[in-house]
Structure formats: C-alpha cells, structure tokens
Short mmCIF file of C-alpha atoms in Angstrom, two decimals:
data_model
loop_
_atom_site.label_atom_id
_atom_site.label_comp_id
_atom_site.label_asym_id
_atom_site.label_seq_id
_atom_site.Cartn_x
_atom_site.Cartn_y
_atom_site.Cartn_z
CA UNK A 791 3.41 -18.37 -16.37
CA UNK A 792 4.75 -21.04 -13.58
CA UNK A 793 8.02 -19.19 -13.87
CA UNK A 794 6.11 -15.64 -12.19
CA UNK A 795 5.04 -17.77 -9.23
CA UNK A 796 7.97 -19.85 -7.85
CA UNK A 797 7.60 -23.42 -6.73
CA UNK A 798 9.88 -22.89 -3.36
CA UNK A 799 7.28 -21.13 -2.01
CA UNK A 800 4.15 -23.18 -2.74
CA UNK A 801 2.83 -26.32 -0.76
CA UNK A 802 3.43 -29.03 -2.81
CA UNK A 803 -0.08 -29.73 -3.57
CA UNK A 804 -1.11 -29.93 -7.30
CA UNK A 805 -4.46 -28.81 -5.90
CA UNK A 806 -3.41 -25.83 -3.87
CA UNK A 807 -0.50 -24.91 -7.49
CA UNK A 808 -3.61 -25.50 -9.93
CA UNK A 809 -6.26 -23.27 -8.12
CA UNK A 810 -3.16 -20.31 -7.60
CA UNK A 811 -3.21 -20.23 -11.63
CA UNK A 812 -6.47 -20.71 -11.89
CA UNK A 813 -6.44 -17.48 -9.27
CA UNK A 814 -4.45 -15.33 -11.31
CA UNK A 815 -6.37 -16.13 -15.03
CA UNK A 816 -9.62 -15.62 -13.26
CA UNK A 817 -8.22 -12.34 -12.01
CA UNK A 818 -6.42 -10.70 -15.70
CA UNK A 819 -9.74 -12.21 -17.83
CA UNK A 820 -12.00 -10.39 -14.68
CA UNK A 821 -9.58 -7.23 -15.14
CA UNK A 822 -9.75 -7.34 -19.24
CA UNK A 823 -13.84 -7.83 -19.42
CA UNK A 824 -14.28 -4.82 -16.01
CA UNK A 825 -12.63 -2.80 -18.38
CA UNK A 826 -14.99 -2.45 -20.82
CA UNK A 827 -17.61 -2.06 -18.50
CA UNK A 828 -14.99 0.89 -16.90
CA UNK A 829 -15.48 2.60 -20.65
CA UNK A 830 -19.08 2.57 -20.72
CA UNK A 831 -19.42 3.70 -17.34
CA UNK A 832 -17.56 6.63 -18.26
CA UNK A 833 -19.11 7.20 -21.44
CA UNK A 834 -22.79 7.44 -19.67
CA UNK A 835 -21.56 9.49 -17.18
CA UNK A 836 -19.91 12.30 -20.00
CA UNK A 837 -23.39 11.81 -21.74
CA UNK A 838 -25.21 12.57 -18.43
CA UNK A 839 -23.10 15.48 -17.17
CA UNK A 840 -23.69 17.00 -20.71
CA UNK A 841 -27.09 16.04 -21.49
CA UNK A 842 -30.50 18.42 -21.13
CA UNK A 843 -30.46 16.42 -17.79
CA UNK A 844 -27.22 17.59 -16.43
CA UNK A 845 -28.63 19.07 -13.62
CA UNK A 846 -30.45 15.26 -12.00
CA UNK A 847 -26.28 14.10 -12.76
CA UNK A 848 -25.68 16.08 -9.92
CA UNK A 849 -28.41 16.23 -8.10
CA UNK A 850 -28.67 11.81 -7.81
CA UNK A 851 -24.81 12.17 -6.17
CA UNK A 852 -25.78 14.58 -3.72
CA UNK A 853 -28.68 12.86 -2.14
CA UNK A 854 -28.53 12.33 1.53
CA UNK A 855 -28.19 8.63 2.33
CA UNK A 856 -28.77 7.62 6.30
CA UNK A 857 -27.52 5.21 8.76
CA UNK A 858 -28.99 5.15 11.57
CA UNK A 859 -28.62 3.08 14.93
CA UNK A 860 -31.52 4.02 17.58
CA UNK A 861 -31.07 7.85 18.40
CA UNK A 862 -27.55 7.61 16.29
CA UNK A 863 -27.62 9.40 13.05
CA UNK A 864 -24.78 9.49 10.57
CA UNK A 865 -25.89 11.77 7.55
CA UNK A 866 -23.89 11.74 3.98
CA UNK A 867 -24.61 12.02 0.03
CA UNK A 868 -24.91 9.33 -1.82
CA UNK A 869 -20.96 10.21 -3.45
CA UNK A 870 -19.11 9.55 -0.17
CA UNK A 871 -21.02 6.05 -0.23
CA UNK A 872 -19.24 5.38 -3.20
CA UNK A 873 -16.38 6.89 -2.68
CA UNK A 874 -15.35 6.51 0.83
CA UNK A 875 -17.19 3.87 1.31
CA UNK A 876 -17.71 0.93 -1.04
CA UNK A 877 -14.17 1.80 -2.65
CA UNK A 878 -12.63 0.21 0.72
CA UNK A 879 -13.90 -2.65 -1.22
CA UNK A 880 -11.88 -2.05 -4.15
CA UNK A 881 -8.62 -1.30 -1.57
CA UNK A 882 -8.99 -4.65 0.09
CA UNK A 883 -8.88 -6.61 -3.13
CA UNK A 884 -6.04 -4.27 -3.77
CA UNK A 885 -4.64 -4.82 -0.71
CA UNK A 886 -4.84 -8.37 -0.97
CA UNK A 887 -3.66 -8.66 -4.56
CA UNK A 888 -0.47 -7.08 -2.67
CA UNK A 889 -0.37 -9.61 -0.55
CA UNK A 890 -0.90 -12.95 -2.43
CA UNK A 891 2.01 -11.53 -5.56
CA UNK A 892 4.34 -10.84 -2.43
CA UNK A 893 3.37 -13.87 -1.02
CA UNK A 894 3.76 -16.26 -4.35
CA UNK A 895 3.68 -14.61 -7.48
CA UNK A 896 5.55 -11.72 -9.30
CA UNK A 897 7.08 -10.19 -6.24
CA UNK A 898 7.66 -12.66 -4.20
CA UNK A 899 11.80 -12.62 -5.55
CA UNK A 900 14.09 -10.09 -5.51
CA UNK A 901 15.04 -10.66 -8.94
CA UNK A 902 11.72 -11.12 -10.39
CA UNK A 903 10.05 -7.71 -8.63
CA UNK A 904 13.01 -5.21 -8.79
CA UNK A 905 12.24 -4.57 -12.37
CA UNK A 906 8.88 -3.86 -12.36
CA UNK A 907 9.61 -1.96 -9.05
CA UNK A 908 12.07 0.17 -11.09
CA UNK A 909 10.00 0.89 -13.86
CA UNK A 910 6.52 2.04 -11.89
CA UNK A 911 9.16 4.45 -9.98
CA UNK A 912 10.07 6.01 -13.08
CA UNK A 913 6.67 5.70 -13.95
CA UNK A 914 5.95 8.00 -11.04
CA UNK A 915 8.63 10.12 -10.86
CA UNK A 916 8.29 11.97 -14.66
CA UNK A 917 4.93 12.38 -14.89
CA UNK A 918 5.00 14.08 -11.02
CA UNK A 919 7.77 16.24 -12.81
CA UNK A 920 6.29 17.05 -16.21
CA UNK A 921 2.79 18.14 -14.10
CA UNK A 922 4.92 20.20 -11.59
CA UNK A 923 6.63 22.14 -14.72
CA UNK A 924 3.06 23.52 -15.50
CA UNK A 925 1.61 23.76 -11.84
CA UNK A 926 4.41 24.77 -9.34
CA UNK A 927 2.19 27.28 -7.67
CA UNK A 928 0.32 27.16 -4.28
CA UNK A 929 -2.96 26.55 -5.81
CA UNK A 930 -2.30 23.55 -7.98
CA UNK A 931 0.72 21.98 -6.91
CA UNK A 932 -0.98 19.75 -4.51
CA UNK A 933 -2.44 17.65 -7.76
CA UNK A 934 1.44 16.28 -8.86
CA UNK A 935 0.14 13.04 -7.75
CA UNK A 936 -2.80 13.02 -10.06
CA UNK A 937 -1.47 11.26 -13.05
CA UNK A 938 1.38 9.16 -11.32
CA UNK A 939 -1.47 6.04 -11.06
CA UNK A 940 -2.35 3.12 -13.71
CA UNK A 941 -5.90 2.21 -13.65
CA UNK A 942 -5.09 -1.83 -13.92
CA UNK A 943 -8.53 -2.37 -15.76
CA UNK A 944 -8.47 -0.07 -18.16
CA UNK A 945 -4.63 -1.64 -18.79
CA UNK A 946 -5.39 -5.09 -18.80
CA UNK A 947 -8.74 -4.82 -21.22
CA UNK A 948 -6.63 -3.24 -23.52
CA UNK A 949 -3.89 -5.50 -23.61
CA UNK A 950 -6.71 -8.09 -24.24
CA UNK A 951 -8.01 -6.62 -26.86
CA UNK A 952 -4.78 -7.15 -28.93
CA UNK A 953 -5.68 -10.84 -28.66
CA UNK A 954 -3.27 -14.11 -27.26
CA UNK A 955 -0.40 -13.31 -29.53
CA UNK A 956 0.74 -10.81 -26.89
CA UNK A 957 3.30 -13.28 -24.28
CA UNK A 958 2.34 -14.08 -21.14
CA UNK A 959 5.24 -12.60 -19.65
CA UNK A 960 4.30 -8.96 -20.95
CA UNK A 961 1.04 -9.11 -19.21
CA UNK A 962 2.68 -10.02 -16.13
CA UNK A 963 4.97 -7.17 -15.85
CA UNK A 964 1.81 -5.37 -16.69
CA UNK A 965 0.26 -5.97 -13.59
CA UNK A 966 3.30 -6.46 -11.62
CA UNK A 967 3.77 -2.86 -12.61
CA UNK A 968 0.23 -1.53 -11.78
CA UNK A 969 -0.09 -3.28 -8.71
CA UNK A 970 3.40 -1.47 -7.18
CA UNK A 971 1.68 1.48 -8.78
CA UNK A 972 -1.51 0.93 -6.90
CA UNK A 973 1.15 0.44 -3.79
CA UNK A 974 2.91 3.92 -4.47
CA UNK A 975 -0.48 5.62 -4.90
CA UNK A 976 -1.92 4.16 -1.19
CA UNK A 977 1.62 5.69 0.32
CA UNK A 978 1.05 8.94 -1.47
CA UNK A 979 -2.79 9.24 -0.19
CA UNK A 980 -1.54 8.29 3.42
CA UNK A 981 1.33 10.63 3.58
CA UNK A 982 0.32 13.76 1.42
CA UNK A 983 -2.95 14.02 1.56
CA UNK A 984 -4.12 13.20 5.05
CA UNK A 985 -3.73 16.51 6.98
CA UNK A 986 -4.57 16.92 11.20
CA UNK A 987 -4.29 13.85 12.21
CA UNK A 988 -6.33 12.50 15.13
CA UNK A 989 -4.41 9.84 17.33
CA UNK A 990 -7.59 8.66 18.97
CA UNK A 991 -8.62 7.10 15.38
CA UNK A 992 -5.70 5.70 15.30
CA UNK A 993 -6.50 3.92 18.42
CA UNK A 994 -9.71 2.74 17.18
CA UNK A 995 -8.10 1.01 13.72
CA UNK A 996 -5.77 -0.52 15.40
CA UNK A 997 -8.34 -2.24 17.77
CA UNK A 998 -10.15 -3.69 14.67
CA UNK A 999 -6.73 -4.72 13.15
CA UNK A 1000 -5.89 -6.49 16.40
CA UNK A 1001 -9.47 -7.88 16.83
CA UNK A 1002 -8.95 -9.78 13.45
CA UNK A 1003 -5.54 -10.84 14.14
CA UNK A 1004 -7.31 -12.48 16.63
CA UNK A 1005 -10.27 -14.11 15.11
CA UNK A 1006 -7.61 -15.26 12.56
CA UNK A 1007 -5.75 -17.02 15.75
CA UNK A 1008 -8.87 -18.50 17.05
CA UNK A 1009 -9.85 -19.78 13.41
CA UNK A 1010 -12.75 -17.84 12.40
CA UNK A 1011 -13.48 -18.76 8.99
CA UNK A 1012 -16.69 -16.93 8.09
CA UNK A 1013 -16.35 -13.92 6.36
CA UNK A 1014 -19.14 -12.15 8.62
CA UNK A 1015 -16.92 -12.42 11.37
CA UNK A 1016 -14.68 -10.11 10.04
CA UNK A 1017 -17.50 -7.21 9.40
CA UNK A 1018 -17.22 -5.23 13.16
CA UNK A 1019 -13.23 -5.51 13.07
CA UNK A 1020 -13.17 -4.44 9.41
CA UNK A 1021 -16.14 -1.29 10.42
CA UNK A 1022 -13.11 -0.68 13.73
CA UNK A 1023 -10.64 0.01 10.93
CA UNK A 1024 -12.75 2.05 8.74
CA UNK A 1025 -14.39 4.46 11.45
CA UNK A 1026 -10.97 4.67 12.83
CA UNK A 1027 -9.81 5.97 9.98
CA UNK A 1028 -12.08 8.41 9.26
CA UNK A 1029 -11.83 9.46 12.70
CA UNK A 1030 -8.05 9.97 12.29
CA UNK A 1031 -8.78 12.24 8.99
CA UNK A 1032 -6.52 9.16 7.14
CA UNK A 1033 -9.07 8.67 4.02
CA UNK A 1034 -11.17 5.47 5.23
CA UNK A 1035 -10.25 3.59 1.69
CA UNK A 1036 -7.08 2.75 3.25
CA UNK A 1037 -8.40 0.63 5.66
CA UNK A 1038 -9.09 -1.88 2.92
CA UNK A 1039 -5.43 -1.83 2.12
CA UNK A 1040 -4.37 -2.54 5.75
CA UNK A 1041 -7.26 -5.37 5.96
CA UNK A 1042 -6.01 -7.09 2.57
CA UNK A 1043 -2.39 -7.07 3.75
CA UNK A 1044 -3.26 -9.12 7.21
CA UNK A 1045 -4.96 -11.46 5.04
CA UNK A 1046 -4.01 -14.84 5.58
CA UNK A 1047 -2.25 -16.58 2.59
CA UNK A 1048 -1.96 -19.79 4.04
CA UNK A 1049 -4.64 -21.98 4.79
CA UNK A 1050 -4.68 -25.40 7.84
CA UNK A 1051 -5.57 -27.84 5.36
CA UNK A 1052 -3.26 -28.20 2.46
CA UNK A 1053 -6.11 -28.58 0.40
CA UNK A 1054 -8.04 -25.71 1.07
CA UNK A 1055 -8.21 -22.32 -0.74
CA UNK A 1056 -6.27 -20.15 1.28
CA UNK A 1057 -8.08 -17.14 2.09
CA UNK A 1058 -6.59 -14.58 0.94
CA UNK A 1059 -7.26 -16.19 -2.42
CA UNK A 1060 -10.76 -17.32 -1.69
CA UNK A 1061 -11.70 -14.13 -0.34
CA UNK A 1062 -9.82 -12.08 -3.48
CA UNK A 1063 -11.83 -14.30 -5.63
CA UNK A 1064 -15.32 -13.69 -4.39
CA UNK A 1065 -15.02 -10.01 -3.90
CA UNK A 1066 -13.67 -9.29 -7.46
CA UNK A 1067 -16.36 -9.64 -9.87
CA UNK A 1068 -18.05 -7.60 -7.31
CA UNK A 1069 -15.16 -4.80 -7.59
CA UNK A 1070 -14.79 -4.85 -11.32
CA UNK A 1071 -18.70 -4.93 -12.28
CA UNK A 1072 -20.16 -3.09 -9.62
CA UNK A 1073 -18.38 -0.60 -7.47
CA UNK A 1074 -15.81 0.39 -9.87
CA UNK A 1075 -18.49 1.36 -12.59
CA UNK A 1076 -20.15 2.52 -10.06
CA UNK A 1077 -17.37 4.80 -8.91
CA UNK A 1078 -16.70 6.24 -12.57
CA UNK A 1079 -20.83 6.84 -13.28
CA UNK A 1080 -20.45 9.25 -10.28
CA UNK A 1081 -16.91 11.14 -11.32
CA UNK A 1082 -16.30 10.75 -14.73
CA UNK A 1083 -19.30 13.48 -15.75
CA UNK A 1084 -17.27 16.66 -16.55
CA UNK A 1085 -19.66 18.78 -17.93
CA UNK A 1086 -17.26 19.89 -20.87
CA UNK A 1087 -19.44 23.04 -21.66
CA UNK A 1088 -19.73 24.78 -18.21
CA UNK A 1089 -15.68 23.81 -17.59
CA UNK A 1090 -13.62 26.89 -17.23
CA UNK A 1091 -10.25 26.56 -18.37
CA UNK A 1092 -8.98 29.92 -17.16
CA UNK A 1093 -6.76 31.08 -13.99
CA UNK A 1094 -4.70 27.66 -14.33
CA UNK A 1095 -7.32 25.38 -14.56
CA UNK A 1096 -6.16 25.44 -18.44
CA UNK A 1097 -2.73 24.25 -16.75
CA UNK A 1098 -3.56 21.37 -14.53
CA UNK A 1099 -5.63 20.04 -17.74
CA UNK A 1100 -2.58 20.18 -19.66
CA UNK A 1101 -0.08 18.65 -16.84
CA UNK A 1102 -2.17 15.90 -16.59
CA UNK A 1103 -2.98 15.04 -19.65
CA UNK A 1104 0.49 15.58 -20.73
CA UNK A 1105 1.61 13.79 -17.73
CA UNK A 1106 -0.14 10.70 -18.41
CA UNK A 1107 0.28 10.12 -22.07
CA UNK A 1108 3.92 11.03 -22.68
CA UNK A 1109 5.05 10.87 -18.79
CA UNK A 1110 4.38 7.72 -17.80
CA UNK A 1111 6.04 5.94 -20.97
CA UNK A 1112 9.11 8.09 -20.84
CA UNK A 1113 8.98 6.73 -17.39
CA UNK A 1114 8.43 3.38 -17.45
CA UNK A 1115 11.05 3.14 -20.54
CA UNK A 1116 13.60 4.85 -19.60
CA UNK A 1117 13.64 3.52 -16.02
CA UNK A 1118 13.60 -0.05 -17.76
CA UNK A 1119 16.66 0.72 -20.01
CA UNK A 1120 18.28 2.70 -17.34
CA UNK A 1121 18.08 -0.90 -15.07
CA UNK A 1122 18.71 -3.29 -17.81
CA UNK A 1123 21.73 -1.10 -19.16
CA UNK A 1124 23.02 -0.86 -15.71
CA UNK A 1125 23.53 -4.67 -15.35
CA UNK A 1126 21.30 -5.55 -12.47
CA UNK A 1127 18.40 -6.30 -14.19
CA UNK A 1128 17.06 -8.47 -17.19
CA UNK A 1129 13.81 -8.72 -19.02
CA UNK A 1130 11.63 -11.81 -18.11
CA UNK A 1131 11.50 -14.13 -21.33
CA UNK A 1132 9.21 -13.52 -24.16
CA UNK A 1133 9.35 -9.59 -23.54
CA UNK A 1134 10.90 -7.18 -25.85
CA UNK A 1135 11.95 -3.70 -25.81
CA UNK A 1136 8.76 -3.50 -28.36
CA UNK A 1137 6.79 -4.47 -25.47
CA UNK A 1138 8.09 -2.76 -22.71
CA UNK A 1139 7.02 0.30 -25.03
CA UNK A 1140 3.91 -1.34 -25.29
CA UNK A 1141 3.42 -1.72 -20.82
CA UNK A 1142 4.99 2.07 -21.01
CA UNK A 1143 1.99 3.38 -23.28
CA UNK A 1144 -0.75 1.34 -21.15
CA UNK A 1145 0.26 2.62 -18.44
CA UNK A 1146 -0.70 5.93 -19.24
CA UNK A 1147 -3.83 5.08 -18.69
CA UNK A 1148 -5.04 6.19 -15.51
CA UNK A 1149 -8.66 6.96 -14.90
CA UNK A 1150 -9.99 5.49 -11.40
CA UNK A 1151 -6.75 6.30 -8.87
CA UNK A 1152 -6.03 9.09 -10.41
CA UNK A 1153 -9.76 10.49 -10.59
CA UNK A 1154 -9.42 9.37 -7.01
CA UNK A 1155 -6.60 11.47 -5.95
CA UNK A 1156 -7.91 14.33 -7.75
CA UNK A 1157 -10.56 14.43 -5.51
CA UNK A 1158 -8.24 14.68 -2.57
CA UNK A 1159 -6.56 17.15 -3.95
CA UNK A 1160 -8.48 19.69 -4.73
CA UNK A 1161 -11.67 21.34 -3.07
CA UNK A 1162 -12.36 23.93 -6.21
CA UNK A 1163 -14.77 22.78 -8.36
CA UNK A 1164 -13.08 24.39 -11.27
CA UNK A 1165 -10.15 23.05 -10.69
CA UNK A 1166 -11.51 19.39 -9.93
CA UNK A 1167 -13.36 19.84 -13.49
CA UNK A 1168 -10.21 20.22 -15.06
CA UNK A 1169 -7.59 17.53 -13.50
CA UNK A 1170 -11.21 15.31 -14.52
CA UNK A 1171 -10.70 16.57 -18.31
CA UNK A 1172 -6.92 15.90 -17.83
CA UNK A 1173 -7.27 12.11 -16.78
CA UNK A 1174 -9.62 11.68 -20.14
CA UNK A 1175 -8.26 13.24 -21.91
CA UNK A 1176 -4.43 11.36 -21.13
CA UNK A 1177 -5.64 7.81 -20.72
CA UNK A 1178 -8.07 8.24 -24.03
CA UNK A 1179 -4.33 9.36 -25.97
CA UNK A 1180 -3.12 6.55 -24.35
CA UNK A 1181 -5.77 4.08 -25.19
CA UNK A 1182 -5.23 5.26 -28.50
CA UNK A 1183 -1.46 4.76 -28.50
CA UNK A 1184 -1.45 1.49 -27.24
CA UNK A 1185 -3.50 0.08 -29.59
CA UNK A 1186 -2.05 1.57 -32.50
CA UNK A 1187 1.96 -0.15 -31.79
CA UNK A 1188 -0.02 -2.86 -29.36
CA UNK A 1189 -1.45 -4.17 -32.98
CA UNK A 1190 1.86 -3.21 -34.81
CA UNK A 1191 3.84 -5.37 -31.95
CA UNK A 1192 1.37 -8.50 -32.04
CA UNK A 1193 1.48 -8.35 -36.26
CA UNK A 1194 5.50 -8.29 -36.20
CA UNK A 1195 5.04 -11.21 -33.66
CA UNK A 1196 2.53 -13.07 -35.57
CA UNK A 1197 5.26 -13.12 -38.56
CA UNK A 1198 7.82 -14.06 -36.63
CA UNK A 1199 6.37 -17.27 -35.25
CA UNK A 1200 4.49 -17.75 -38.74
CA UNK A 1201 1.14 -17.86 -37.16
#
C-alpha cells in the first residue's frame, strides 16, 4: 500500500512513514470490526421497534435531556443528542479522514484520486436518477439524495469478511470511494437541505473557526483547548439552520497534518486515531439503535410511501453499481484513467456492489428530508432493505472473486 500514499509528500522520517501505515491499518481493521457492531445495532433496534415493547423504543428517544448553565436552559430529546449532537463526532473524524488522504494518501495525486472521484460521481448520479423515476412529485422528491451515500463500515466489514485474498489496492479504492462519497453527501446536506439561513450563525462559526486557527498558531496542543472553539462552530451552526453535524466536517478539515517535531504524530492523525474507536463502537451504534427501528407492522406503504421504499431500495442495490461501473469503464475506456495494480474489472464489480450499502448517511439524510412519519418509515425500510440486497450481493461474487483469485496464485 506505499504506492496509495506517495513518498514526495512525507517527511522523511521512517518514524513519522511507519506510524501513517500504521494510521491507515488501524483505521480499515477499526472500520471492518465497527461494522459488525453497525449490524447488531440494527438488528436490536428492528427487534425493539417490533417487539411487545415497541412503544418504550420510542418513548427512551424522546426523553427530554437538559443542559443547563445558571438560569440558561436548553431543552431536547434524547434523539437530537445523538443525532445532532454526538454525530459531529463522527463528521470530524470524517472530516479529518478528508484531510489526512488529501494531505498524503489516496487523494493526494491527481492521477491517483480522479478515478475514484469518477466512479463515486456515477455512484451518485444513477441512483439520484433511478429514485427520481419513482418520486418526481412535490412530496417525495426532496429524498433523491437518500441512497446516493456508502456507509464506509458496513463496506469495509464486508470486504473483510472475504478474508486477505482480496488486494490491497481494491480496499483502497474502496474507501477512497466512500470517503469522496462521504464528501458529496456533506455538500448535498449543506446546500439542499439547509433552508432560511441565518447570517448571524454564520458569524458565530466562523469566530470558533478563527479562534482555533489561532490556538493552532499559538501551539495549543491539548485537545481541551479546542472544546469552546469547536461548541462556537456547532451553536453557530445551529443558529444558522446549517445542520450542526457539519461543523465537525469544517473542524476536521482545519486540522493540522503536520506536526513541529518531525517525530511527533501529527495531529490530525493523533487526534483521528483516538476519536475512532470511539466513533465506530459507540456513537455510530448508538446512532443506528435510535433509527434503524422501523416498526415493519404499523408501516404504511400507501399514498407513495410504497414508492420512496422502492426508489431507494432500488436505488441502492442496482444504482449505485451501475454507477460506480459504468463511470469506471466510461473513464478507463476514455483513456484518462487506469486501474491501480492488483484490481480487476471483477473487483471494481465487487467496490460497485459494496457500495450499495448505505445505512448510516443515508438514514441520516432521510431524516432531513422528510418530516412525515410515514414517509420517514418507508425511505428507513428502503435503506434495509437496499444495503441488506447488497450485503447479500457482495458476498455472493466477493467469495466467487477471492476463489478465482485463490486459483490463480495457487494458494
């Protein structure tokens, strides 16, 4: 894998080279193991939502949590903790993932990063299309974005499960892929669903950004520095009626990725590192025990709802790899791109079927998009429903692909 992070760009240290790779193994074996946590998550939440005790399901996410500073009150349920809250979390190790494969790794050239750039376009672009085919009325057309996201867990513990057969190379256009995917999704929250915008938040998020631009400057290095700048950003935000989650994306991309001492961890690696384990076990678990329970006998597929099921599911399962495949060919064939060595048309269709699987963005977005329960209920169903097909399909040619490469090496 020292070929996906080029040596023109890294101090010559063998230290600062080592820990990088160290960095990015930690991160895909973190990814692989989250996402079987991811699964169960979901499965206890489905078993919840349709259990004798549905009714507690709903009841734990709506409980009023507090914060409260003297005669300051600020009153939510316990969901828009998790979801508005402690998924910042999960955007700044996004955001900062971003930041270190721009900085170093898989899109840090040109050459290296228009491919997978090309291919989680096309990824994008179909399945927007094939949901819009069903839904292009005023009701449902705001969920097209719904099943253009990969959930990079679920995607990365799958392609684990088909064992070390499966070249390195494949699973770093796999994340290369999900991470611009993850990029495309934050653009798509910020531009289409953030509606009367208040420029006085604005004001506010860019004092924290500036604030830590400064500690930065002045050579803070303690993480607990960074909390009031990083609360700025947030409040400022949700102030500006921008979704608050973003301001973990704008915190992780002002992360520094150089460190003063050539020996050090730079932060943006140190930082990534500490917070992920957090991410993968805790809050994004966390974030499917609260969404994932559909309550599959009370959910009304009628007046559309049937149809934004169907778009998504649809979407996700046949969308994204007619996407990601064709835009692939379409870039190879045209001469300005090349696959990476090791990777095979047989497992591009391999990244194409994984990357059907979306689950926590695009339960994320569906949540933005729409305010009727019945409709929520059903994009829900739809993202299950797609990434499970694709879960499904993935494994079934993931452990055709690794047998055929097993023989072929005579392993």
């Amino acid at each position: 894998m020292n070929d996906q992070l080029p040596g023109r760009h890294l101090p010559k240290s063998p230290f600062f080279v080592e820990r990088t790779l160290t960095a990015l193994q930690q991160f895909l074996h973190v990814e692989a193991v989250s996402g079987v946590v991811l699964l169960i998550a979901a499965v206890a939440a489905l078993l919840w939502a349709n259990s004798p005790f549905a009714h507690s399901y709903h009841d734990v996410w709506n409980l009023p949590i507090s914060l409260r500073l003297g005669e300051l009150g600020f009153v939510r349920p316990l969901d828009f903790w998790i979801n508005d809250a402690l998924m910042t979390v999960f955007f700044l190790v996004v955001g900062m993932e971003v930041r270190r494969e721009i900085h170093e790794g898989a899109l840090s050239r040109f050459d290296q990063a228009i491919l997978p750039v090309l291919a989680a376009v096309g990824g994008v672009v179909v399945p927007a299309l094939i949901y819009l085919s069903f839904n292009n009325v005023a009701n449902r057309i705001q969920g097209w974005a719904i099943p253009t996201a990969t959930d990079i867990a679920f995607a990365v513990g799958v392609l684990a499960l088909l064992g070390r057969s499966i070249p390195a190379n494949i699973r770093v256009f796999l994340l290369a892929l999900a991470i611009i995917d993850d990029i495309i999704a934050v653009l798509i929250i910020a531009l289409f669903y953030s509606n009367g915008l208040d420029l006085n938040g604005f004001v506010v998020a860019l004092l924290g950004v500036l604030m830590a631009l400064g500690f930065q400057r002045l050579g803070f290095g303690s993480a607990f520095a960074y909390v009031l700048p990083a609360l700025l950003v947030w409040a400022g935000f949700l102030m500006a009626v921008v979704h608050p989650t973003l301001a973990g994306v704008v915190l992780g991309l002002i992360t520094p990725v150089r460190s003063a001492d050539p020996e050090t961890v730079p932060p943006v690696i140190r930082v990534e590192a500490a917070l992920h384990p957090w991410v993968a076990y805790a809050i994004m678990p966390l974030f499917a025990l609260a969404n994932a329970g559909v309550d599959l006998k009370s959910t009304e597929f009628t007046g559309g709802a049937q149809f934004v099921a169907l778009g998504i599911g649809l979407a996700l399962c046949a969308g994204k790899p007619i996407g990601v495949i064709g835009a692939t060919w379409l870039a190879v064939r045209a001469g300005g791109c090349r696959l990476a060595p090791g990777v095979s048309w047989g497992g591009v269709c391999l990244v194409g079927l994984l990357a059907g699987i979306g689950f926590t963005m695009s339960i994320f977005i569906a949540m933005l998009a729409f305010t009727d329960e019945r409709l929520l209920d059903a994009a829900k169903f739809g993202v299950l429903l797609g990434s499970l097909i694709s879960v499904t399909l993935g494994l079934g040619w993931g452990a055709e692909y690794a047998q055929r490469l097993r023989k072929q090496t005579g392993d």
